[in-house]
Coordinates of C-alpha atoms in Angstrom, one line a residue:
M1 CA -2.0 102.9 -96.3
P2 CA 0.3 106.2 -96.2
R3 CA 0.1 108.3 -93.1
E4 CA -0.4 111.8 -94.5
L5 CA 1.4 114.9 -93.0
I6 CA 0.2 118.5 -93.4
T7 CA 3.1 121.1 -93.5
L8 CA 2.3 124.6 -92.0
Q9 CA 4.7 127.3 -92.8
V10 CA 4.7 130.3 -90.7
G11 CA 6.4 133.5 -91.2
Q12 CA 9.1 134.8 -93.4
C13 CA 11.8 132.0 -92.4
G14 CA 9.1 129.3 -92.2
N15 CA 8.0 129.9 -95.6
Q16 CA 11.2 130.2 -97.2
I17 CA 12.5 127.1 -95.8
G18 CA 9.3 125.1 -96.6
N19 CA 9.5 126.5 -100.1
E20 CA 13.1 125.0 -100.6
F21 CA 11.6 121.6 -98.9
W22 CA 8.9 121.4 -101.5
K23 CA 11.0 122.3 -104.5
Q24 CA 13.5 119.4 -103.3
L25 CA 10.6 116.9 -102.7
S26 CA 9.1 117.6 -106.3
A27 CA 12.3 116.9 -108.0
E28 CA 12.7 113.6 -105.8
H29 CA 9.4 112.5 -106.9
G30 CA 9.8 113.3 -110.5
I31 CA 7.1 116.3 -110.2
N32 CA 7.7 119.3 -112.4
F33 CA 7.0 122.9 -111.5
D34 CA 3.5 122.5 -112.9
G35 CA 2.7 119.7 -110.5
I36 CA 2.6 117.2 -113.3
L37 CA 4.3 113.9 -112.8
E38 CA 7.1 113.2 -115.4
Q39 CA 6.8 110.4 -117.7
Y40 CA 10.1 108.7 -116.4
A41 CA 8.4 108.6 -112.8
V42 CA 5.2 107.1 -113.6
D43 CA 5.9 103.7 -112.2
G44 CA 7.5 104.7 -109.1
T45 CA 6.9 102.7 -105.7
D46 CA 7.6 105.9 -103.6
R47 CA 4.7 107.1 -101.3
K48 CA 3.9 110.6 -102.8
D49 CA 0.7 110.7 -100.9
V50 CA 2.3 111.5 -97.7
F51 CA 3.0 114.9 -98.7
F52 CA 1.2 115.4 -101.9
Y53 CA -2.6 114.8 -103.1
Q54 CA -3.6 114.7 -106.7
A55 CA -6.3 117.4 -108.0
D56 CA -9.0 116.5 -110.4
D57 CA -6.8 116.9 -113.4
D58 CA -4.2 114.6 -111.7
H59 CA -1.7 117.4 -110.8
Y60 CA 0.1 116.9 -107.7
I61 CA -0.4 119.5 -105.0
P62 CA 1.6 119.9 -101.5
R63 CA -0.5 119.5 -98.4
A64 CA 1.0 122.9 -97.5
V65 CA -0.5 125.6 -95.7
L66 CA 1.6 128.9 -96.1
V67 CA 0.9 131.7 -93.5
D68 CA 2.4 135.3 -93.3
L69 CA 1.2 138.4 -91.8
E70 CA 3.1 140.5 -94.6
P71 CA 2.9 139.6 -98.3
R72 CA 6.4 140.0 -99.6
V73 CA 7.7 136.4 -99.0
L74 CA 4.3 134.8 -100.3
D75 CA 4.1 137.2 -103.2
A76 CA 7.7 136.0 -104.0
I77 CA 6.6 132.3 -103.9
R78 CA 3.5 133.0 -106.0
G79 CA 5.6 134.8 -108.6
S80 CA 8.4 132.2 -108.9
P81 CA 8.2 130.4 -112.0
E82 CA 9.4 127.3 -110.2
T83 CA 6.6 127.4 -107.6
R84 CA 3.9 129.5 -109.4
N85 CA 1.8 126.5 -110.4
L86 CA 2.7 124.1 -107.5
Y87 CA 0.8 125.2 -104.7
N88 CA -3.1 125.4 -104.2
P89 CA -3.8 129.2 -104.4
E90 CA -6.3 128.7 -101.7
N91 CA -3.8 127.6 -99.2
F92 CA -1.9 131.0 -99.0
F93 CA -2.9 133.1 -96.1
C94 CA -1.6 136.7 -95.6
S95 CA -3.4 139.1 -93.2
T96 CA -5.4 141.8 -94.6
E97 CA -3.5 144.3 -92.5
G98 CA -0.1 143.4 -94.2
S99 CA 1.7 145.2 -91.7
G100 CA 3.3 142.0 -90.2
A101 CA 4.3 141.4 -86.4
G102 CA 7.2 143.9 -86.3
N103 CA 9.5 141.4 -84.7
I104 CA 7.4 141.4 -81.5
W105 CA 6.1 138.0 -80.3
A106 CA 3.2 139.4 -78.7
R107 CA 1.9 141.2 -81.7
G108 CA 2.3 137.9 -83.6
Y109 CA 0.3 135.9 -81.0
S110 CA -2.7 138.4 -80.8
Q111 CA -3.1 138.6 -84.7
G112 CA -3.4 134.8 -84.3
E113 CA -6.5 135.2 -82.4
R114 CA -7.9 137.4 -85.1
V115 CA -6.9 135.3 -88.1
Q116 CA -7.3 131.7 -86.7
E117 CA -10.7 130.9 -88.0
E118 CA -9.8 131.9 -91.7
V119 CA -6.5 129.9 -91.3
F120 CA -8.2 126.8 -89.4
D121 CA -10.5 126.7 -92.5
I122 CA -7.7 126.0 -94.7
I123 CA -6.1 123.5 -92.3
D124 CA -9.4 121.8 -91.7
R125 CA -10.1 121.5 -95.5
E126 CA -6.6 119.6 -95.8
A127 CA -7.2 117.5 -92.8
D128 CA -10.8 116.5 -94.2
G129 CA -9.2 115.6 -97.5
S130 CA -6.8 113.0 -96.0
D131 CA -7.5 109.4 -95.7
S132 CA -5.4 108.8 -92.4
L133 CA -3.9 112.0 -91.3
E134 CA -0.9 111.4 -88.9
G135 CA 0.1 114.9 -88.0
F136 CA 1.4 118.3 -88.8
M137 CA 5.1 119.6 -89.6
V138 CA 5.5 123.2 -88.7
T139 CA 8.2 125.4 -90.0
H140 CA 9.2 128.7 -88.4
S141 CA 11.9 130.6 -86.7
V142 CA 11.7 131.4 -83.0
A143 CA 13.5 134.8 -83.3
G144 CA 11.1 137.1 -85.5
G145 CA 7.5 138.2 -84.5
T146 CA 5.3 136.2 -86.9
G147 CA 7.1 132.7 -86.9
S148 CA 7.5 132.9 -82.9
G149 CA 4.3 134.5 -82.0
L150 CA 1.9 133.5 -84.6
G151 CA 3.6 130.1 -84.6
S152 CA 3.1 129.6 -80.9
Y153 CA -0.6 130.5 -81.1
F154 CA -1.1 127.8 -83.6
L155 CA 1.0 125.2 -81.8
E156 CA -1.6 125.9 -78.9
R157 CA -4.6 125.5 -81.1
L158 CA -3.4 122.7 -83.0
N159 CA -3.3 120.8 -79.7
D160 CA -6.8 121.8 -78.9
R161 CA -8.4 120.9 -82.3
Y162 CA -6.2 117.8 -83.2
P163 CA -5.2 116.4 -79.6
K164 CA -4.5 113.1 -81.2
K165 CA -2.3 114.2 -84.1
L166 CA 1.4 114.5 -83.8
V167 CA 3.1 117.8 -84.2
Q168 CA 6.6 118.1 -85.4
T169 CA 8.4 121.4 -85.7
Y170 CA 11.7 122.5 -87.6
S171 CA 12.6 125.5 -85.5
V172 CA 15.3 127.9 -86.5
F173 CA 17.0 129.1 -83.6
P174 CA 18.8 132.7 -83.7
H175 CA 22.4 133.6 -83.7
D176 CA 23.9 134.3 -80.4
Q177 CA 23.3 138.1 -79.4
E178 CA 26.9 138.6 -78.5
K179 CA 27.8 137.4 -82.3
G180 CA 26.1 141.0 -83.1
S181 CA 24.8 139.4 -86.4
S182 CA 21.2 139.9 -85.4
D183 CA 18.9 142.8 -86.1
V184 CA 16.2 141.8 -83.8
V185 CA 17.0 143.2 -80.6
V186 CA 14.1 141.6 -78.6
Q187 CA 14.9 138.1 -79.9
P188 CA 15.7 136.7 -76.5
Y189 CA 12.3 137.4 -75.5
N190 CA 10.7 136.2 -78.4
T191 CA 12.8 132.9 -78.3
V192 CA 12.0 132.1 -74.6
L193 CA 8.1 132.9 -75.1
T194 CA 8.4 130.4 -78.2
L195 CA 10.3 128.0 -76.1
K196 CA 7.5 127.5 -73.7
R197 CA 5.1 126.4 -76.3
L198 CA 7.6 124.2 -78.1
T199 CA 7.9 122.4 -74.8
Q200 CA 4.5 122.1 -74.0
N201 CA 2.8 121.7 -77.5
A202 CA 4.9 119.9 -79.9
D203 CA 5.7 116.3 -79.9
C204 CA 9.2 116.7 -81.5
V205 CA 11.2 119.6 -82.1
V206 CA 14.0 119.6 -84.8
V207 CA 16.5 122.3 -83.6
L208 CA 18.3 124.2 -86.5
D209 CA 20.8 126.8 -85.2
N210 CA 21.4 129.7 -87.3
Y211 CA 25.0 130.1 -86.3
A212 CA 25.8 126.6 -87.0
L213 CA 24.2 126.5 -90.1
N214 CA 26.3 129.5 -91.5
R215 CA 29.3 128.1 -90.0
I216 CA 28.8 124.8 -91.7
A217 CA 28.3 126.8 -95.0
C218 CA 31.5 128.4 -94.6
E219 CA 33.8 125.3 -93.3
R220 CA 32.4 122.5 -95.4
L221 CA 31.3 124.5 -98.6
Q222 CA 34.2 126.8 -98.5
M223 CA 32.0 130.0 -98.8
V224 CA 33.1 133.2 -97.7
Q225 CA 29.7 134.8 -96.9
P226 CA 26.8 132.2 -97.5
D227 CA 23.6 133.9 -98.4
V228 CA 20.1 132.8 -97.1
T229 CA 19.7 130.7 -100.2
V230 CA 22.4 128.4 -99.1
V231 CA 21.3 128.2 -95.6
N232 CA 17.9 127.4 -96.6
H233 CA 19.0 124.6 -98.9
L234 CA 20.9 122.8 -96.0
V235 CA 17.8 123.0 -94.0
S236 CA 15.6 121.4 -97.0
S237 CA 18.3 118.6 -97.3
I238 CA 17.8 117.9 -93.6
M239 CA 13.9 118.2 -94.0
S240 CA 14.1 115.6 -97.1
A241 CA 16.5 113.1 -95.7
S242 CA 14.5 113.0 -92.4
T243 CA 11.3 112.2 -94.2
S244 CA 12.9 109.9 -96.5
T245 CA 11.9 106.6 -94.7
L246 CA 8.1 107.9 -94.9
R247 CA 8.4 108.4 -98.7
Y248 CA 10.7 105.3 -99.7
P249 CA 9.4 102.9 -97.1
G250 CA 11.2 99.7 -95.9
Y251 CA 10.4 97.4 -93.0
M252 CA 11.0 99.9 -90.1
N253 CA 10.3 103.8 -89.5
N254 CA 7.5 103.9 -92.1
D255 CA 5.5 106.6 -90.3
L256 CA 6.2 109.5 -88.0
I257 CA 5.2 107.7 -84.7
G258 CA 7.8 105.0 -85.5
L259 CA 10.4 107.5 -86.2
L260 CA 9.7 109.5 -83.2
S261 CA 9.1 106.7 -80.7
C262 CA 12.8 105.7 -80.8
L263 CA 14.1 109.2 -80.3
V264 CA 11.9 110.7 -77.6
P265 CA 11.9 108.6 -74.2
T266 CA 9.9 110.9 -72.0
P267 CA 7.5 113.9 -73.2
R268 CA 9.9 116.9 -72.3
L269 CA 12.9 115.5 -73.8
H270 CA 11.7 115.9 -77.2
F271 CA 14.4 118.3 -78.8
L272 CA 16.5 116.7 -81.6
M273 CA 19.8 118.0 -82.9
T274 CA 20.8 116.8 -86.6
G275 CA 24.3 116.0 -88.4
Y276 CA 24.3 115.7 -91.9
T277 CA 27.1 114.6 -94.5
P278 CA 28.4 114.8 -96.9
I279 CA 27.3 118.3 -97.4
V280 CA 26.8 119.6 -101.0
F281 CA 25.2 122.6 -102.5
K282 CA 22.9 121.5 -105.0
D283 CA 24.6 118.4 -105.9
N284 CA 27.8 120.2 -107.1
I285 CA 30.5 117.7 -105.6
S286 CA 33.4 120.4 -106.3
S287 CA 31.5 122.3 -103.6
S288 CA 32.1 119.6 -101.0
A289 CA 34.9 118.9 -98.6
V290 CA 34.3 115.1 -99.1
R291 CA 35.3 113.2 -102.1
K292 CA 34.8 109.4 -101.2
T293 CA 32.2 107.8 -98.9
T294 CA 31.7 104.5 -97.4
V295 CA 29.2 103.6 -94.6
L296 CA 31.7 103.7 -91.8
D297 CA 32.9 107.0 -92.8
V298 CA 29.5 108.5 -93.3
M299 CA 28.6 107.2 -89.8
R300 CA 31.8 108.5 -88.1
R301 CA 31.4 111.8 -89.6
L302 CA 27.8 112.0 -88.3
L303 CA 29.3 111.8 -84.9
Q304 CA 31.8 114.7 -85.3
P305 CA 30.2 118.1 -83.9
K306 CA 31.6 120.1 -86.7
N307 CA 28.9 118.3 -89.1
M308 CA 26.0 119.2 -86.3
M309 CA 23.4 122.0 -87.2
V310 CA 23.7 123.1 -83.5
S311 CA 26.5 125.3 -82.1
L312 CA 27.4 124.7 -78.4
G313 CA 29.1 128.2 -77.8
G314 CA 31.1 127.5 -74.7
G315 CA 29.7 123.9 -74.1
R316 CA 31.9 120.9 -74.7
F317 CA 30.0 118.1 -76.7
D318 CA 32.2 115.3 -75.3
T319 CA 31.0 116.2 -71.6
H320 CA 27.5 115.4 -72.6
R321 CA 25.7 112.1 -73.5
Y322 CA 23.4 110.7 -76.4
I323 CA 20.0 109.8 -75.0
S324 CA 19.1 108.4 -78.4
M325 CA 20.2 108.2 -81.9
L326 CA 18.9 107.3 -85.4
N327 CA 21.1 107.3 -88.5
I328 CA 19.2 107.5 -91.6
I329 CA 21.6 106.0 -94.2
Q330 CA 20.8 106.7 -98.1
G331 CA 22.4 105.2 -101.0
D332 CA 24.4 102.2 -102.2
V333 CA 24.5 100.4 -98.8
D334 CA 25.1 96.6 -97.9
P335 CA 23.5 95.8 -94.4
T336 CA 26.6 94.0 -93.5
Q337 CA 28.8 97.2 -93.8
V338 CA 26.3 98.9 -91.3
H339 CA 27.0 96.1 -88.7
K340 CA 30.8 96.4 -89.1
S341 CA 30.5 100.1 -88.9
L342 CA 28.6 99.9 -85.6
Q343 CA 31.1 97.4 -84.3
R344 CA 34.0 99.9 -85.0
I345 CA 32.3 102.9 -83.3
R346 CA 31.7 100.7 -80.2
E347 CA 35.2 99.5 -80.0
R348 CA 36.4 103.2 -80.5
R349 CA 33.7 104.6 -77.9
L350 CA 33.0 107.3 -80.3
A351 CA 29.7 108.0 -78.8
S352 CA 28.6 107.9 -75.0
F353 CA 25.2 107.3 -74.2
I354 CA 23.2 107.9 -70.7
E355 CA 23.4 104.9 -68.5
W356 CA 19.6 104.4 -67.8
G357 CA 18.5 103.7 -71.6
P358 CA 19.9 101.4 -74.0
A359 CA 23.2 102.4 -75.6
S360 CA 22.7 101.7 -79.2
I361 CA 22.8 103.6 -82.4
Q362 CA 19.7 102.7 -84.5
V363 CA 20.1 102.7 -88.2
A364 CA 17.7 103.1 -90.9
L365 CA 18.4 102.3 -94.4
S366 CA 16.4 104.5 -96.8
K367 CA 16.3 104.3 -100.5
R368 CA 17.4 107.3 -102.7
S369 CA 15.1 109.1 -105.2
P370 CA 16.2 107.3 -108.7
H371 CA 15.1 110.7 -110.5
Q372 CA 18.0 112.6 -109.1
Q373 CA 21.7 112.2 -109.6
S374 CA 23.7 112.2 -106.2
A375 CA 26.9 113.5 -105.8
H376 CA 28.0 110.8 -103.6
R377 CA 27.7 107.0 -103.2
V378 CA 26.5 107.1 -99.7
S379 CA 24.8 110.0 -97.6
G380 CA 23.7 110.0 -93.9
L381 CA 21.5 112.1 -91.8
M382 CA 21.5 111.7 -88.0
L383 CA 18.8 112.6 -85.7
A384 CA 20.0 112.7 -82.1
N385 CA 18.5 113.5 -78.7
H386 CA 21.7 114.7 -76.7
T387 CA 21.9 116.4 -73.6
S388 CA 24.3 119.2 -75.0
I389 CA 21.0 120.8 -76.4
Q390 CA 20.7 122.4 -73.2
H391 CA 23.4 124.9 -74.2
I392 CA 21.6 126.6 -76.9
F393 CA 18.5 127.1 -74.3
K394 CA 21.0 128.4 -71.7
R395 CA 22.4 130.9 -74.2
N396 CA 19.1 132.3 -75.1
C397 CA 17.9 132.5 -71.4
Q398 CA 21.3 134.4 -70.3
D399 CA 20.5 136.7 -73.3
Y400 CA 16.7 137.2 -72.1
D401 CA 18.2 137.7 -68.2
K402 CA 20.2 140.6 -69.5
L403 CA 17.3 142.2 -71.2
M404 CA 14.9 141.7 -68.5
K405 CA 17.3 142.9 -65.5
R406 CA 17.0 146.3 -67.0
Q407 CA 13.2 146.0 -68.2
A408 CA 14.5 146.8 -71.6
F409 CA 12.2 147.0 -74.8
L410 CA 9.1 145.8 -72.9
E411 CA 6.8 148.9 -74.2
Q412 CA 5.6 147.0 -77.3
F413 CA 4.8 143.8 -75.3
R414 CA 2.8 145.7 -72.8
K415 CA 0.5 146.9 -75.6
E416 CA -0.7 143.5 -76.0
N417 CA -3.1 141.8 -73.7
V418 CA -1.0 138.3 -73.8
T419 CA 2.2 140.1 -72.0
Q420 CA 0.5 143.1 -70.6
N421 CA 1.6 142.3 -67.0
L422 CA 4.5 140.1 -67.8
D423 CA 3.3 137.2 -66.0
E424 CA 3.8 135.5 -69.4
F425 CA 7.4 136.3 -69.4
E426 CA 8.0 134.8 -65.9
D427 CA 6.1 131.6 -66.6
S428 CA 8.0 131.1 -69.9
R429 CA 11.3 131.6 -68.2
Q430 CA 10.5 129.0 -65.6
V431 CA 9.4 126.6 -68.3
A432 CA 12.8 127.2 -70.1
E433 CA 14.8 126.7 -66.8
D434 CA 12.7 123.4 -66.0
L435 CA 13.7 122.3 -69.5
I436 CA 17.4 122.9 -68.9
N437 CA 17.1 121.2 -65.6
E438 CA 15.4 118.1 -67.1
Y439 CA 18.4 117.7 -69.7
K440 CA 20.9 118.1 -66.8
A441 CA 18.7 115.5 -64.9
A442 CA 18.9 113.1 -67.9
E443 CA 22.7 112.7 -67.5
K444 CA 22.4 110.9 -64.1
P445 CA 21.9 107.3 -63.9
D446 CA 19.0 107.8 -61.5
Y447 CA 16.8 110.0 -63.9
I448 CA 14.1 107.3 -64.3
E449 CA 13.9 106.7 -60.5
V450 CA 13.7 110.4 -59.9
L451 CA 11.0 110.6 -62.7
N452 CA 8.8 107.9 -61.0
L453 CA 8.8 109.7 -57.8

């Protein structure tokens, strides 16, 4: 029996990457823009039910809830010929005020209190329509106001209302402030306040770094100025590959708990980085820097920092360690090639692991959609729990400290009850610091002993 997942898309970024994800999933399962299963896909053995359900007229409808505080992005999705007839119209929620959160975390969070009943009516209806709901996937950005503030509020409420269900997020982290590419001056505040909820209320967070995504589009796809469409396509490729073992089941990693249990050793160490290769834009092989793929080549490339969707800034990747790693290999693969590739990686010591856990790369072989032509014979996604992730948190904390030292731009936050006296800021900053220290401690051999004290 499939274990269903409900996707909650929050804010502009969350809805844009979520929309790309659904377009990709529909194509992979042979579902057209109207939600109708194409004739050539009728006899498939894939599990569409994990992410879709069938309406009374047999149309396939995504288990998606689309939430925003301003109508622009939702109207674009509703008006697009590709997605106009795909979603359930009842699953769109836009605040009647329509003014958005103005890039202020506190405003998004406070609006969550006002709109929660209407949104949870939609979520509860979707949950009641599932036979065996496993959990929720949340897509959002941590830099703006709606994805961070409203997203934080829903993470807390999901824990309260569905305490036994898993919550996995795909969280887009902002550019470094010093790179000067952000137009949200309070993004360090928004990020640190959201990081507290991601630490305390999510079971797994897939970290997607905006700077790294743009760098990969420039370097690997040879684009001078990649636009948001390219970045969203990269994210949807990662989301699609990371859920492929749930949709094309084998003998392992058939559900989300199986996928995450081998990656998250302790409750707080649940922030994952991803690597993907070969990177192509909309299956155009001429856009890729890679021409030929083998299992060894794909697994070796996955270990290279330049293929990872997280940028470490000044941090050195090779001075840190893997806590756990899962490679999802798709395509024409012989298991003996996987075994040989793992041996070569071990001999060359291409990956260094923590000393208190098993030093092994786990591999899941996944089928590829038979309804889509792929540009390469083999492709791979790496989901890794790596101690260098602390650098992205450090970077945001440093930006936060610069603003807080001057008490800058706090006026709009003081207007909302949740951040009126700044206690929430101090508490969130401490949670972020504890998280950084936890990842530092995980690099030491005595981590487990200290944890048990």
